[in-house]
Amino acid sequence: YLPQVIARINRERKIKRQVVISTHSEEMLSDKGVGGEEVIRLEPTGEGTLLRSLNPAERQLLESGMSAAEVILAQSGPAGISQLALVFGK
């Protein structure tokens, strides 16, 4: 819903505004109005944070019909996050 609100606001203005949103929201990234070319992933490293756009393989997944959420969120969680289900039983 939020991407449509932002688009509507920009349509009504003579001067377009750039909007930057930081999210882990699967619902927001699943919105068809959010294109993968609009998403920049922040990746922490030992030397600081890298800004990373989609690589060619990820772009191809988007072109095949996957949402930005399906392509990006699968790779954005901490290593071993699925192991938490073993500990907490969910």
Short mmCIF file of C-alpha atoms in Angstrom, two decimals, residues 26-88:
data_model
loop_
_atom_site.label_atom_id
_atom_site.label_comp_id
_atom_site.label_asym_id
_atom_site.label_seq_id
_atom_site.Cartn_x
_atom_site.Cartn_y
_atom_site.Cartn_z
CA GLU A 26 8.05 -8.99 3.14
CA GLU A 27 4.67 -7.40 2.44
CA MET A 28 6.20 -4.15 1.20
CA LEU A 29 8.84 -5.86 -0.95
CA SER A 30 6.18 -8.19 -2.39
CA ASP A 31 4.23 -5.24 -3.79
CA LYS A 32 4.25 -5.36 -7.60
CA GLY A 33 4.93 -1.59 -7.59
CA VAL A 34 8.39 -2.18 -6.11
CA GLY A 35 10.86 -3.07 -8.82
CA GLY A 36 14.10 -4.86 -8.07
CA GLU A 37 16.03 -2.04 -9.76
CA GLU A 38 14.70 0.23 -7.00
CA VAL A 39 16.05 -1.92 -4.16
CA ILE A 40 19.52 -1.49 -2.67
CA ARG A 41 20.61 -4.09 -0.14
CA LEU A 42 22.75 -2.97 2.81
CA GLU A 43 25.32 -5.63 3.70
CA PRO A 44 27.44 -5.26 6.84
CA THR A 45 31.11 -6.23 6.51
CA GLY A 46 34.17 -5.99 8.70
CA GLU A 47 35.15 -2.75 6.97
CA GLY A 48 31.72 -1.09 6.94
CA THR A 49 28.45 -1.42 5.09
CA LEU A 50 28.25 -2.24 1.39
CA LEU A 51 25.44 -0.94 -0.82
CA ARG A 52 24.54 -3.64 -3.29
CA SER A 53 22.10 -3.67 -6.18
CA LEU A 54 20.80 -6.87 -7.73
CA ASN A 55 23.23 -9.07 -9.61
CA PRO A 56 22.36 -10.51 -13.05
CA ALA A 57 21.09 -13.80 -11.60
CA GLU A 58 18.78 -11.95 -9.20
CA ARG A 59 17.51 -9.73 -12.03
CA GLN A 60 16.73 -12.85 -14.04
CA LEU A 61 14.68 -14.22 -11.12
CA LEU A 62 12.66 -10.99 -11.08
CA GLU A 63 12.10 -11.23 -14.83
CA SER A 64 10.82 -14.77 -14.35
CA GLY A 65 8.04 -13.42 -12.13
CA MET A 66 9.45 -13.55 -8.61
CA SER A 67 8.87 -10.55 -6.34
CA ALA A 68 11.65 -8.43 -4.85
CA ALA A 69 10.82 -10.03 -1.48
CA GLU A 70 11.35 -13.55 -2.81
CA VAL A 71 14.67 -12.66 -4.40
CA ILE A 72 16.13 -10.39 -1.74
CA LEU A 73 14.83 -11.51 1.64
CA ALA A 74 16.04 -15.08 1.16
CA GLN A 75 19.59 -13.72 1.14
CA SER A 76 19.30 -10.94 3.70
CA GLY A 77 18.91 -12.88 6.94
CA PRO A 78 21.81 -13.83 9.18
CA ALA A 79 23.67 -17.04 8.39
CA GLY A 80 22.06 -20.01 10.15
CA ILE A 81 18.80 -18.18 10.92
CA SER A 82 16.79 -21.29 10.00
CA GLN A 83 18.46 -23.07 12.93
CA LEU A 84 16.37 -20.97 15.34
CA ALA A 85 13.37 -23.13 14.49
CA LEU A 86 15.23 -26.09 15.98
CA VAL A 87 15.83 -24.23 19.23
CA PHE A 88 12.40 -22.64 19.60
#
